[in-house]
Coordinates of C-alpha atoms in Angstrom, one line a residue:
Chain A
M168 CA 12.7 -15.0 -64.8
S169 CA 9.4 -13.1 -64.9
S170 CA 7.9 -15.1 -62.0
S171 CA 10.6 -13.9 -59.6
V172 CA 9.8 -10.3 -60.5
A173 CA 6.1 -10.7 -59.5
G174 CA 7.1 -12.7 -56.5
V175 CA 9.1 -9.9 -54.9
V176 CA 5.8 -8.3 -54.1
S177 CA 4.6 -9.3 -50.7
P178 CA 1.5 -11.4 -50.4
T179 CA -0.5 -8.5 -48.8
R180 CA 0.4 -6.2 -51.6
Q181 CA -0.6 -8.9 -54.1
A182 CA -4.0 -9.1 -52.4
L183 CA -4.4 -5.3 -52.6
R184 CA -3.5 -5.5 -56.3
R185 CA -6.3 -8.0 -56.8
V186 CA -8.7 -5.6 -55.1
R187 CA -7.9 -3.0 -57.7
R188 CA -8.6 -5.5 -60.4
D189 CA -12.1 -6.4 -59.0
R190 CA -14.8 -4.3 -60.7
S191 CA -17.3 -4.1 -57.9
A192 CA -14.6 -3.6 -55.3
R193 CA -13.3 -0.7 -57.4
F194 CA -16.8 0.8 -57.5
G195 CA -17.1 0.4 -53.7
L196 CA -13.7 2.0 -53.3
V197 CA -14.8 5.0 -55.5
L198 CA -18.0 5.3 -53.4
V199 CA -16.0 5.1 -50.2
V200 CA -13.5 7.7 -51.3
V201 CA -16.2 10.1 -52.5
L202 CA -18.1 9.7 -49.2
I203 CA -15.1 10.2 -47.1
V204 CA -14.1 13.3 -49.1
V205 CA -17.7 14.6 -48.7
A206 CA -17.7 13.9 -45.0
A207 CA -14.3 15.5 -44.5
A208 CA -15.2 18.5 -46.5
S209 CA -18.7 18.8 -45.1
P210 CA -18.2 22.1 -43.2
L211 CA -16.8 23.6 -46.4
L212 CA -19.6 22.2 -48.5
V213 CA -22.1 23.6 -46.1
K214 CA -20.5 27.0 -46.3
L215 CA -20.4 26.7 -50.1
S216 CA -24.1 26.1 -50.2
G217 CA -24.5 29.2 -48.1
Q218 CA -26.6 27.5 -45.5
D219 CA -26.2 25.8 -42.1
A220 CA -27.8 23.0 -40.3
F221 CA -29.4 24.9 -37.5
T222 CA -31.3 28.0 -38.9
Y223 CA -35.0 27.6 -39.1
H224 CA -36.7 28.7 -42.3
I225 CA -40.3 28.8 -41.3
D226 CA -41.2 30.9 -44.4
L227 CA -40.4 27.9 -46.6
L228 CA -43.0 25.7 -45.0
D229 CA -46.6 25.3 -45.9
P230 CA -48.9 25.4 -42.7
V231 CA -51.8 24.1 -44.7
R232 CA -50.0 20.8 -45.3
G233 CA -48.8 20.5 -41.7
N234 CA -45.7 22.5 -42.2
A235 CA -44.3 20.4 -45.0
P236 CA -41.9 22.3 -47.3
R237 CA -43.4 24.3 -50.1
G238 CA -42.5 23.3 -53.7
S239 CA -41.6 20.0 -55.3
F240 CA -39.0 17.5 -54.2
G241 CA -39.3 18.6 -50.6
G242 CA -38.5 22.2 -51.4
V243 CA -35.4 21.7 -53.6
S244 CA -34.2 25.1 -54.8
A245 CA -31.0 26.9 -55.7
E246 CA -30.5 27.8 -52.0
H247 CA -31.5 24.5 -50.5
W248 CA -30.0 21.8 -52.7
F249 CA -31.8 18.9 -51.0
G250 CA -34.8 21.0 -49.9
V251 CA -35.6 21.7 -46.2
E252 CA -36.6 19.7 -43.3
P253 CA -40.4 19.7 -42.6
L254 CA -41.6 21.4 -39.4
T255 CA -38.4 23.4 -39.0
G256 CA -37.3 24.4 -42.4
R257 CA -33.6 23.6 -41.7
D258 CA -31.4 23.0 -44.8
L259 CA -31.5 19.3 -45.6
F260 CA -28.2 19.3 -47.6
S261 CA -26.3 20.5 -44.5
I262 CA -28.0 18.0 -42.4
V263 CA -27.2 15.1 -44.7
V264 CA -23.5 15.9 -45.3
L265 CA -22.9 16.7 -41.6
G266 CA -24.9 13.6 -40.6
L267 CA -22.8 11.6 -43.0
R268 CA -19.7 12.9 -41.2
T269 CA -21.1 11.9 -37.8
S270 CA -21.9 8.4 -39.1
L271 CA -18.6 7.8 -40.8
V272 CA -16.5 9.2 -37.9
I273 CA -18.3 7.0 -35.3
A274 CA -18.2 3.9 -37.6
I275 CA -14.5 4.3 -38.5
V276 CA -13.4 5.1 -35.0
V277 CA -15.3 2.2 -33.6
T278 CA -13.8 -0.1 -36.3
L279 CA -10.3 1.1 -35.5
V280 CA -10.7 0.6 -31.8
T281 CA -12.4 -2.8 -32.0
T282 CA -9.9 -4.0 -34.7
V283 CA -6.8 -3.1 -32.7
I284 CA -8.2 -4.5 -29.4
G285 CA -9.8 -7.6 -30.9
T286 CA -6.7 -8.5 -33.0
L287 CA -4.2 -8.0 -30.2
L288 CA -6.2 -9.8 -27.6
G289 CA -7.2 -12.6 -30.0
I290 CA -3.6 -13.3 -31.0
T291 CA -2.3 -12.9 -27.5
A292 CA -4.9 -15.4 -26.2
A293 CA -3.9 -17.9 -28.9
Y294 CA -0.2 -17.4 -28.3
V295 CA -0.1 -17.2 -24.5
G296 CA -2.9 -19.8 -23.9
G297 CA -3.5 -21.1 -20.4
W298 CA -5.6 -19.1 -17.9
F299 CA -5.4 -15.9 -20.0
D300 CA -7.0 -17.7 -22.9
A301 CA -9.6 -19.3 -20.7
V302 CA -10.6 -16.1 -19.0
L303 CA -10.8 -14.1 -22.3
S304 CA -12.8 -16.8 -24.0
R305 CA -15.3 -16.9 -21.2
F306 CA -15.5 -13.1 -21.3
L307 CA -16.2 -13.3 -25.0
D308 CA -18.9 -15.8 -24.4
F309 CA -20.4 -13.4 -21.9
L310 CA -20.3 -10.5 -24.4
F311 CA -21.9 -12.7 -27.1
G312 CA -24.7 -13.8 -24.8
F313 CA -25.4 -10.2 -23.6
P314 CA -28.5 -8.5 -24.9
Q315 CA -26.5 -5.7 -26.5
L316 CA -29.2 -3.6 -28.0
V317 CA -31.3 -3.4 -24.9
F318 CA -28.2 -2.5 -22.9
M319 CA -27.2 0.2 -25.3
I320 CA -30.7 1.7 -25.3
A321 CA -30.8 1.6 -21.5
L322 CA -27.4 3.1 -21.2
G323 CA -28.4 5.9 -23.7
I324 CA -31.2 6.8 -21.4
I325 CA -29.4 6.5 -18.0
V326 CA -26.1 8.2 -18.8
P327 CA -26.2 11.9 -18.0
T328 CA -26.2 14.2 -20.9
S329 CA -23.0 15.8 -19.7
V330 CA -21.3 12.8 -21.4
P331 CA -20.9 13.6 -25.1
R332 CA -23.2 11.2 -27.0
P333 CA -20.8 10.5 -29.9
L334 CA -18.2 9.4 -27.3
L335 CA -20.7 7.3 -25.5
L336 CA -21.8 5.6 -28.8
I337 CA -18.2 4.9 -29.7
G338 CA -17.5 3.5 -26.2
V339 CA -20.6 1.2 -26.2
L340 CA -20.3 0.0 -29.8
S341 CA -16.6 -0.7 -29.2
F342 CA -17.2 -2.5 -25.9
F343 CA -19.4 -5.0 -27.7
G344 CA -17.8 -4.9 -31.1
W345 CA -14.4 -6.4 -30.5
A346 CA -15.7 -9.8 -29.3
G347 CA -16.5 -11.2 -32.7
L348 CA -13.2 -10.2 -34.2
A349 CA -11.2 -11.4 -31.2
R350 CA -12.8 -14.8 -31.4
L351 CA -12.2 -15.2 -35.1
I352 CA -8.6 -14.0 -34.9
R353 CA -8.0 -16.3 -31.9
A354 CA -9.2 -19.3 -33.8
Q355 CA -7.0 -18.4 -36.8
A356 CA -4.0 -17.6 -34.6
R357 CA -4.3 -20.9 -32.8
S358 CA -3.6 -22.8 -36.0
L359 CA -0.6 -20.5 -36.6
V360 CA 1.1 -20.8 -33.2
T361 CA 1.7 -24.5 -33.7
R362 CA 3.6 -23.8 -36.9
E363 CA 7.3 -24.1 -36.6
F364 CA 8.1 -20.6 -37.6
V365 CA 6.8 -19.4 -34.2
E366 CA 9.0 -21.9 -32.5
A367 CA 11.9 -20.8 -34.7
A368 CA 11.3 -17.2 -33.6
R369 CA 11.2 -18.2 -30.0
S370 CA 14.3 -20.3 -30.4
V371 CA 16.4 -17.3 -31.5
G372 CA 15.2 -15.5 -28.4
S373 CA 12.4 -13.2 -29.8
S374 CA 10.1 -11.7 -27.2
G375 CA 6.4 -12.5 -27.0
W376 CA 5.6 -9.0 -28.3
W377 CA 7.8 -9.6 -31.3
V378 CA 6.2 -13.0 -32.1
I379 CA 2.7 -11.5 -31.8
T380 CA 3.3 -8.4 -33.8
R381 CA 5.9 -9.5 -36.3
E382 CA 5.4 -13.2 -36.8
L383 CA 1.7 -13.8 -36.3
L384 CA 0.1 -10.4 -37.1
P385 CA 1.3 -10.2 -40.7
N386 CA -0.2 -13.7 -41.4
L387 CA -3.5 -12.5 -40.0
L388 CA -3.6 -9.2 -41.8
G389 CA -5.9 -10.6 -44.5
P390 CA -8.7 -11.7 -42.2
V391 CA -8.3 -8.6 -40.0
L392 CA -8.6 -6.3 -43.0
V393 CA -11.6 -8.2 -44.3
I394 CA -13.4 -8.2 -41.0
A395 CA -12.6 -4.5 -40.4
T396 CA -13.9 -3.3 -43.8
L397 CA -17.0 -5.5 -43.5
A398 CA -17.6 -4.2 -40.0
I399 CA -17.7 -0.5 -41.0
P400 CA -21.1 -0.7 -42.8
G401 CA -22.4 -2.6 -39.7
Y402 CA -21.4 0.2 -37.4
I403 CA -22.8 2.8 -39.8
G404 CA -26.1 0.9 -39.5
A405 CA -25.8 0.4 -35.8
E406 CA -25.2 4.1 -35.2
A407 CA -28.1 5.0 -37.4
A408 CA -30.3 2.4 -35.7
L409 CA -29.5 3.8 -32.2
S410 CA -30.1 7.4 -33.4
F411 CA -33.3 6.1 -35.1
L412 CA -34.4 4.7 -31.7
G413 CA -33.6 8.0 -30.1
V414 CA -30.6 7.0 -28.0
G415 CA -27.9 8.0 -30.5
V416 CA -26.6 11.4 -31.4
P417 CA -28.9 14.0 -29.8
P418 CA -30.4 17.0 -31.7
P419 CA -29.4 19.4 -33.0
T420 CA -26.2 17.5 -34.1
P421 CA -27.2 16.2 -37.5
S422 CA -27.5 12.4 -37.8
L423 CA -28.7 10.3 -40.7
G424 CA -30.4 7.8 -38.4
R425 CA -32.4 10.4 -36.6
S426 CA -33.4 12.2 -39.8
I427 CA -34.7 8.9 -41.2
S428 CA -36.5 8.3 -37.9
D429 CA -38.1 11.8 -38.0
S430 CA -39.1 11.3 -41.7
I431 CA -41.2 8.2 -41.1
V432 CA -44.3 10.1 -40.3
W433 CA -43.9 12.4 -43.3
V434 CA -43.5 9.4 -45.6
Y435 CA -46.4 7.6 -43.9
T436 CA -48.7 10.5 -44.4
G437 CA -47.3 11.1 -47.9
T438 CA -46.8 14.8 -47.2
D439 CA -43.0 14.9 -47.7
P440 CA -41.4 11.6 -48.7
W441 CA -38.3 13.5 -49.9
F442 CA -37.3 14.0 -46.3
M443 CA -36.4 10.3 -46.2
V444 CA -34.9 10.0 -49.6
F445 CA -31.9 12.3 -49.2
P446 CA -30.6 10.9 -45.9
G447 CA -31.7 7.4 -47.0
I448 CA -29.6 7.6 -50.1
A449 CA -26.6 8.9 -48.2
L450 CA -26.9 6.0 -45.7
F451 CA -27.5 3.5 -48.4
T452 CA -24.5 4.7 -50.4
A453 CA -22.2 4.5 -47.4
V454 CA -23.2 1.0 -46.4
L455 CA -23.1 -0.2 -50.1
G456 CA -19.7 1.3 -50.7
F457 CA -18.1 -0.2 -47.7
T458 CA -19.8 -3.5 -48.2
L459 CA -18.6 -3.8 -51.8
L460 CA -15.1 -2.8 -50.8
G461 CA -15.2 -5.3 -48.0
D462 CA -16.4 -8.1 -50.3
G463 CA -13.6 -7.3 -52.7
V464 CA -11.0 -7.3 -49.9
R465 CA -12.3 -10.7 -48.7
D466 CA -12.2 -12.2 -52.2
A467 CA -8.7 -10.9 -52.7
F468 CA -7.4 -12.6 -49.5
D469 CA -9.4 -15.8 -50.0
V470 CA -7.0 -18.4 -51.5
R471 CA -9.9 -20.5 -52.7
L472 CA -11.0 -17.7 -55.1
R473 CA -7.5 -16.8 -56.2
R474 CA -7.1 -16.8 -59.9
T475 CA -3.8 -17.7 -61.4
H476 CA -2.2 -14.8 -63.3
Chain B
M50 CA 38.1 -34.1 -22.0
T51 CA 36.7 -31.7 -24.5
E52 CA 34.2 -29.0 -23.6
E53 CA 30.6 -30.1 -22.9
L54 CA 28.2 -28.0 -25.0
L55 CA 25.1 -29.7 -23.8
R56 CA 24.4 -31.9 -20.8
L57 CA 21.0 -33.3 -20.0
D58 CA 20.6 -35.0 -16.6
E59 CA 17.6 -37.3 -16.1
V60 CA 15.4 -35.0 -18.1
R61 CA 11.7 -35.7 -18.1
K62 CA 9.0 -34.0 -20.0
H63 CA 5.4 -35.0 -19.2
F64 CA 2.5 -33.4 -20.9
G65 CA -0.8 -33.1 -19.0
L66 CA -3.9 -34.2 -21.0
S67 CA -6.8 -32.3 -19.8
G68 CA -10.1 -34.1 -20.2
A69 CA -13.4 -34.1 -18.6
P70 CA -13.1 -33.0 -14.9
W71 CA -14.5 -36.2 -13.6
R72 CA -11.8 -38.3 -15.3
A73 CA -8.4 -38.8 -13.7
A74 CA -5.9 -36.5 -15.2
Q75 CA -3.5 -38.3 -17.6
T76 CA 0.0 -37.5 -18.5
V77 CA 1.9 -38.3 -21.6
K78 CA 5.5 -39.2 -20.6
A79 CA 7.1 -38.0 -23.8
V80 CA 10.6 -37.9 -22.4
D81 CA 11.1 -40.1 -19.3
G82 CA 14.5 -39.8 -17.8
V83 CA 17.1 -39.1 -20.5
S84 CA 20.7 -38.2 -19.8
L85 CA 22.9 -37.1 -22.7
V86 CA 26.1 -35.3 -23.2
V87 CA 27.2 -33.5 -26.4
R88 CA 30.8 -32.4 -26.5
K89 CA 32.5 -29.9 -28.8
G90 CA 33.1 -31.3 -32.3
E91 CA 30.7 -34.2 -31.9
T92 CA 27.7 -35.1 -34.1
V93 CA 25.2 -37.0 -32.1
G94 CA 22.5 -38.9 -33.9
L95 CA 19.2 -39.3 -32.0
V96 CA 17.1 -42.0 -33.6
G97 CA 13.8 -43.6 -32.8
E98 CA 10.4 -44.1 -34.3
S99 CA 7.5 -41.7 -34.2
G100 CA 6.4 -40.9 -30.7
S101 CA 9.7 -42.0 -29.1
G102 CA 10.2 -38.4 -27.7
K103 CA 13.1 -37.4 -29.8
S104 CA 11.6 -34.1 -31.0
T105 CA 10.4 -33.3 -27.5
L106 CA 13.9 -34.0 -26.2
A107 CA 15.3 -31.6 -28.9
R108 CA 12.9 -28.9 -27.8
V109 CA 13.8 -29.3 -24.1
A110 CA 17.5 -29.2 -25.0
T111 CA 16.9 -25.8 -26.8
R112 CA 14.7 -24.7 -23.9
L113 CA 11.7 -24.2 -26.2
L114 CA 10.0 -26.5 -23.7
D115 CA 10.5 -26.5 -19.9
P116 CA 11.5 -29.9 -18.6
T117 CA 9.2 -31.4 -16.0
S118 CA 12.2 -32.5 -14.0
G119 CA 15.9 -33.0 -14.5
R120 CA 18.6 -30.6 -15.5
V121 CA 19.7 -28.9 -18.7
Q122 CA 23.1 -27.4 -18.9
I123 CA 24.2 -25.5 -22.0
G124 CA 27.8 -24.5 -22.3
G125 CA 28.5 -25.6 -18.7
K126 CA 25.7 -23.3 -17.4
D127 CA 22.6 -24.6 -15.7
V128 CA 19.7 -23.1 -17.8
T129 CA 16.9 -25.4 -16.5
K130 CA 15.2 -22.6 -14.6
L131 CA 15.9 -19.7 -17.0
R132 CA 13.1 -18.3 -19.0
G133 CA 12.4 -15.6 -21.5
R134 CA 14.8 -12.7 -21.7
R135 CA 17.4 -14.4 -19.4
L136 CA 17.7 -17.3 -21.9
R137 CA 18.9 -15.0 -24.6
P138 CA 22.7 -15.5 -24.0
T139 CA 22.1 -19.2 -24.1
R140 CA 20.4 -18.9 -27.5
R141 CA 23.8 -17.8 -28.9
T142 CA 25.2 -21.3 -28.0
V143 CA 22.5 -23.6 -29.1
Q144 CA 20.3 -23.1 -32.1
M145 CA 17.7 -25.3 -33.8
V146 CA 17.0 -26.3 -37.4
F147 CA 13.5 -27.4 -37.9
Q148 CA 11.9 -30.3 -39.7
D149 CA 9.6 -28.8 -42.1
P150 CA 11.2 -25.8 -43.9
Q151 CA 7.7 -24.9 -45.3
A152 CA 6.4 -24.4 -41.8
S153 CA 9.5 -23.0 -40.2
L154 CA 9.8 -20.0 -42.4
N155 CA 7.2 -17.2 -42.0
P156 CA 5.4 -17.0 -45.3
R157 CA 4.9 -13.2 -44.9
Q158 CA 8.5 -12.4 -44.3
S159 CA 11.2 -12.0 -46.9
V160 CA 14.4 -13.9 -46.5
G161 CA 16.1 -10.7 -45.3
T162 CA 13.6 -10.2 -42.6
I163 CA 13.7 -13.9 -41.5
L164 CA 17.5 -13.8 -41.3
S165 CA 17.6 -10.5 -39.4
T166 CA 15.2 -11.7 -36.7
P167 CA 17.9 -13.5 -34.7
F168 CA 20.0 -10.4 -34.7
R169 CA 17.1 -8.2 -33.5
A170 CA 16.3 -10.7 -30.8
Q171 CA 19.8 -10.3 -29.6
G172 CA 19.4 -6.5 -29.7
T173 CA 21.5 -5.8 -32.8
R174 CA 20.8 -4.8 -36.3
P175 CA 22.5 -6.8 -39.1
T176 CA 24.1 -5.1 -42.0
R177 CA 23.2 -6.2 -45.5
A178 CA 26.7 -7.6 -45.9
Q179 CA 26.1 -9.8 -42.8
L180 CA 22.9 -11.2 -44.2
I181 CA 24.5 -11.9 -47.6
E182 CA 27.4 -13.6 -45.8
L183 CA 24.9 -15.9 -44.1
L184 CA 23.3 -16.7 -47.3
E185 CA 26.6 -17.5 -49.0
K186 CA 27.5 -19.8 -46.1
V187 CA 24.6 -22.0 -47.0
G188 CA 25.1 -21.8 -50.8
L189 CA 22.6 -19.1 -51.6
S190 CA 23.4 -15.6 -52.8
A191 CA 22.5 -11.9 -52.4
E192 CA 19.8 -12.0 -55.0
H193 CA 17.7 -14.3 -52.7
L194 CA 17.5 -11.7 -49.9
E195 CA 14.4 -9.9 -51.1
R196 CA 12.4 -13.0 -52.0
Y197 CA 9.7 -14.8 -50.1
P198 CA 9.8 -18.4 -48.9
H199 CA 7.2 -19.7 -51.4
E200 CA 9.6 -18.9 -54.2
F201 CA 12.2 -21.5 -53.1
S202 CA 12.4 -25.2 -53.4
G203 CA 12.3 -27.4 -50.3
G204 CA 16.1 -27.8 -50.2
Q205 CA 16.7 -24.0 -50.6
R206 CA 14.2 -23.3 -47.8
Q207 CA 16.0 -25.7 -45.5
R208 CA 19.2 -23.8 -46.3
I209 CA 17.5 -20.6 -45.3
G210 CA 16.5 -22.3 -42.0
I211 CA 20.1 -23.3 -41.4
A212 CA 21.3 -19.8 -42.3
R213 CA 18.9 -18.4 -39.7
A214 CA 20.2 -20.8 -37.1
L215 CA 23.8 -19.7 -37.9
A216 CA 23.0 -16.0 -37.6
V217 CA 24.0 -15.9 -33.9
S218 CA 27.1 -18.0 -34.5
P219 CA 26.1 -20.9 -32.3
E220 CA 28.4 -23.7 -31.3
L221 CA 25.7 -26.4 -31.4
L222 CA 23.0 -27.0 -33.8
I223 CA 20.1 -29.2 -32.9
C224 CA 18.5 -30.4 -36.1
D225 CA 15.1 -31.9 -35.7
E226 CA 14.6 -34.2 -38.7
P227 CA 16.5 -31.8 -40.9
V228 CA 16.0 -33.7 -44.1
S229 CA 12.9 -35.9 -43.6
A230 CA 10.6 -33.4 -45.4
L231 CA 12.9 -33.2 -48.4
D232 CA 13.3 -35.2 -51.6
V233 CA 15.8 -38.0 -51.4
S234 CA 18.0 -36.3 -54.0
V235 CA 18.1 -33.1 -51.9
Q236 CA 18.6 -34.8 -48.6
A237 CA 22.2 -35.6 -49.5
Q238 CA 22.9 -32.0 -50.5
V239 CA 21.6 -30.7 -47.2
L240 CA 23.5 -33.3 -45.2
N241 CA 26.7 -32.4 -47.1
L242 CA 26.1 -28.8 -46.3
L243 CA 25.8 -29.6 -42.6
A244 CA 29.1 -31.6 -42.9
D245 CA 30.8 -28.7 -44.6
L246 CA 29.6 -26.2 -42.0
R247 CA 30.9 -28.5 -39.3
D248 CA 34.4 -28.5 -40.8
E249 CA 34.3 -24.8 -41.7
L250 CA 32.8 -23.4 -38.5
G251 CA 33.7 -26.1 -36.0
L252 CA 30.0 -26.8 -35.3
S253 CA 28.6 -29.6 -33.2
Y254 CA 25.3 -31.2 -34.0
V255 CA 22.5 -33.2 -32.5
V256 CA 20.7 -34.7 -35.5
V257 CA 17.3 -36.1 -34.7
A258 CA 16.1 -38.6 -37.3
H259 CA 14.1 -41.7 -37.8
D260 CA 16.2 -42.6 -40.8
L261 CA 19.1 -44.7 -39.7
A262 CA 20.9 -44.2 -43.0
V263 CA 20.8 -40.4 -42.5
V264 CA 22.3 -40.7 -39.1
R265 CA 24.9 -43.2 -40.2
Q266 CA 26.1 -40.7 -42.8
V267 CA 26.6 -37.8 -40.4
A268 CA 26.8 -39.0 -36.8
S269 CA 29.9 -39.8 -34.8
R270 CA 27.8 -41.0 -31.9
V271 CA 24.3 -42.5 -31.9
A272 CA 21.6 -42.6 -29.2
V273 CA 18.6 -44.8 -29.8
M274 CA 15.3 -43.7 -28.2
Y275 CA 12.3 -45.8 -27.4
L276 CA 9.2 -44.5 -25.5
G277 CA 11.0 -41.5 -24.0
T278 CA 14.2 -43.2 -22.9
I279 CA 17.5 -43.9 -24.4
V280 CA 17.9 -47.7 -24.8
E281 CA 21.3 -47.7 -26.4
E282 CA 24.1 -45.2 -26.9
G283 CA 27.6 -45.3 -28.3
P284 CA 30.0 -44.5 -31.1
A285 CA 28.2 -44.8 -34.4
D286 CA 30.4 -47.5 -35.9
Q287 CA 30.1 -49.7 -32.9
V288 CA 26.3 -49.3 -32.6
Y289 CA 25.9 -50.0 -36.3
A290 CA 28.3 -53.0 -36.4
A291 CA 27.3 -54.5 -33.1
P292 CA 24.0 -53.4 -31.8
A293 CA 23.5 -54.5 -28.3
H294 CA 19.9 -53.7 -27.6
P295 CA 17.3 -55.9 -29.2
Y296 CA 15.4 -52.8 -30.4
T297 CA 18.5 -51.4 -32.1
K298 CA 19.1 -54.8 -33.7
A299 CA 15.5 -54.9 -35.0
L300 CA 15.7 -51.4 -36.3
L301 CA 19.0 -52.0 -38.1
S302 CA 17.7 -55.3 -39.6
A303 CA 15.0 -53.3 -41.3
V304 CA 17.5 -51.0 -43.2
P305 CA 17.6 -52.1 -46.8
M306 CA 21.0 -53.5 -47.9
P307 CA 22.7 -51.5 -50.6
E308 CA 24.2 -54.5 -52.3
P309 CA 21.8 -56.6 -54.4
G310 CA 21.6 -60.2 -53.5
V311 CA 22.8 -59.7 -50.0
T312 CA 20.1 -60.6 -47.5
R313 CA 20.1 -60.5 -43.7
D314 CA 17.9 -62.0 -41.0
R315 CA 15.1 -59.6 -40.6
I316 CA 13.7 -59.2 -37.1
V317 CA 10.1 -58.2 -37.5
L318 CA 8.7 -56.5 -34.4
T319 CA 5.1 -57.2 -33.7
G320 CA 2.5 -54.9 -32.2
D321 CA 2.7 -51.1 -31.8
V322 CA 4.6 -48.8 -29.6
P323 CA 2.8 -48.8 -26.3
T324 CA 1.1 -45.6 -25.4
P325 CA 3.4 -43.1 -23.5
I326 CA 0.4 -42.4 -21.2
S327 CA 0.9 -45.8 -19.4
P328 CA 4.2 -47.2 -20.5
P329 CA 5.0 -50.9 -19.6
S330 CA 6.5 -51.6 -16.2
G331 CA 10.2 -52.4 -16.2
C332 CA 11.8 -52.2 -19.6
P333 CA 9.6 -50.1 -21.9
F334 CA 10.5 -52.4 -24.8
R335 CA 9.6 -55.7 -23.2
T336 CA 6.2 -56.0 -24.7
R337 CA 7.6 -56.3 -28.2
C338 CA 11.0 -57.9 -27.3
Y339 CA 11.9 -61.3 -28.5
K340 CA 14.1 -61.9 -25.5
A341 CA 11.9 -60.6 -22.7
E342 CA 11.9 -62.5 -19.4
D343 CA 10.4 -62.0 -16.0
I344 CA 13.0 -59.5 -14.8
C345 CA 12.2 -57.2 -17.7
A346 CA 8.7 -56.6 -16.4
T347 CA 9.8 -55.9 -12.8
D348 CA 12.9 -53.8 -13.0
R349 CA 13.8 -51.1 -15.4
P350 CA 17.2 -51.7 -17.0
V351 CA 19.7 -48.8 -16.9
L352 CA 22.3 -47.9 -19.5
E353 CA 25.4 -50.0 -18.8
I354 CA 28.6 -50.4 -20.5
I355 CA 28.5 -53.5 -22.7
N356 CA 31.0 -55.7 -24.6
G357 CA 33.8 -54.1 -22.6
Q358 CA 33.6 -50.9 -24.6
T359 CA 33.9 -47.8 -22.5
E360 CA 31.6 -45.7 -24.7
H361 CA 29.0 -48.1 -25.8
R362 CA 26.1 -48.5 -23.4
A363 CA 22.8 -50.2 -23.6
A364 CA 19.8 -50.6 -21.2
C365 CA 19.1 -54.3 -21.5
Y366 CA 19.5 -57.3 -19.2
F367 CA 20.2 -59.6 -22.2
P368 CA 22.3 -57.5 -24.6
E369 CA 23.2 -59.0 -27.9
P370 CA 26.7 -60.4 -28.2
P371 CA 28.9 -58.8 -30.8
P372 CA 28.6 -60.5 -34.1
P373 CA 31.5 -62.8 -35.2
E374 CA 34.1 -61.0 -37.4
R375 CA 33.0 -61.1 -41.0
K376 CA 35.6 -62.2 -43.5

């Protein structure tokens, strides 16, 4: 029986197998892996290039053109692989790879935090019901109705600089981020808790924690994975946007969003468009990679798109 | 008298319907005053049409639901007020088999995981041999342990459901429509399995069903439910041969006769089951009863011994006389 051999594989593993078969998902996965490796090895890469992100190289700038880098492509050379930053002459390669690390770390940590909180609270609300569900649902409504961006900007200005900004960003993005996931998971879990296998688990004496983590969670792993992978590019963008607006990661810590923000005037005047290209490509690749992967994961878990094999 | 495994005293289960705040709160009286005793070795059939409260009663009896009022005793112990962790010892006495084996098995768990859940809930870890023994009890084998529910047929799934219920070695199985989701050809196999297990393990059963033929095949005692109350109760052969309550008589008259050419007077009930939100006054069946009189609307009949039989009881002012002996 060949069908029984394939069937021994759990449904989640089958879905992941489908991800591997999906061409664009595979491309996304490759991008994601490369970016994560680059981000993880960024201090090494920076050392390898013989530069750092903080040293000023005024000699590489052209005062005649408003301190734009000398040379073509924003001053690309054997020493400075992506050229240098205008006005300061700092090594752009170092800034990009370290900025990528900042972006990815914040996005991934926020995604992990919001996924765990949102999933557990969403399932618990559906399973426990009653006042817990009512209170949580109203709180979710509150979070949805809240002007998040304005609040984040205001908070970024008010909070004293003694609080590390990356931590503040993670906290703020997480605080607002879990609401959408929790609401989706709650809706999905509500249709599950009425299924008899939940009653069956209770009737043999399983605890609530067991039912939530062992009976309900595995059935929701698909949607959770999909939402989580699709959330990462959103948080990369959100972190970049906040840094762009000046309330994200403060200088001199490299940040893709802030570099892009700083580059606007150089693109606008046409003196150094390359200042935007390198961080822009890094940000674009990160968002693209995670989005393609997320789409692939979603397709793999979507029964409507399931191909017979 | 043999040991009482389950005793329900005047159990009621009312569900609140929440609506708009300016409307009066409504309650659905799913179970409205049911007393039932199940003794060791018995198989009690609980029959009734959809909405008669039989599944709710089964869930109150297994303490999946809290009764609104009344008392639930399991194995001689009052468990009405117990909840959560403190119910665990009780779970070892009474287990439940569910209606839809497709829904009652977690699609993301292998059979091995499903079968080990009861052990874990009781704080032990099963050995592989224990799990295989369970599977073999219900006619499956070791090779099925690693498979997932979707790889089985309906009948096999129900066997897994039964195996799970047997994991904690219960004395009483409450089967909620155990075969109604299965093909007719498979129904008999599962019913035979239940009968074999009864003989082998000395199990007792409560079999909830809407199919009178199913109950007739397995039950030694029958309780007929209508709108949340038991209207007739007694030894299966007596209830089937001499139904005393008009409702039972009407139900039985609708069962097809197995012999061709034999006909019987069919009692066709008109109208629908009244809503359990506002059941009729007096006898719940009076709105559809062909014998109803004034007293039926004012006073609620209670279960009383009829036809001089000590075990056979019906809640009716005008019980049917026993039929003449057939030659």
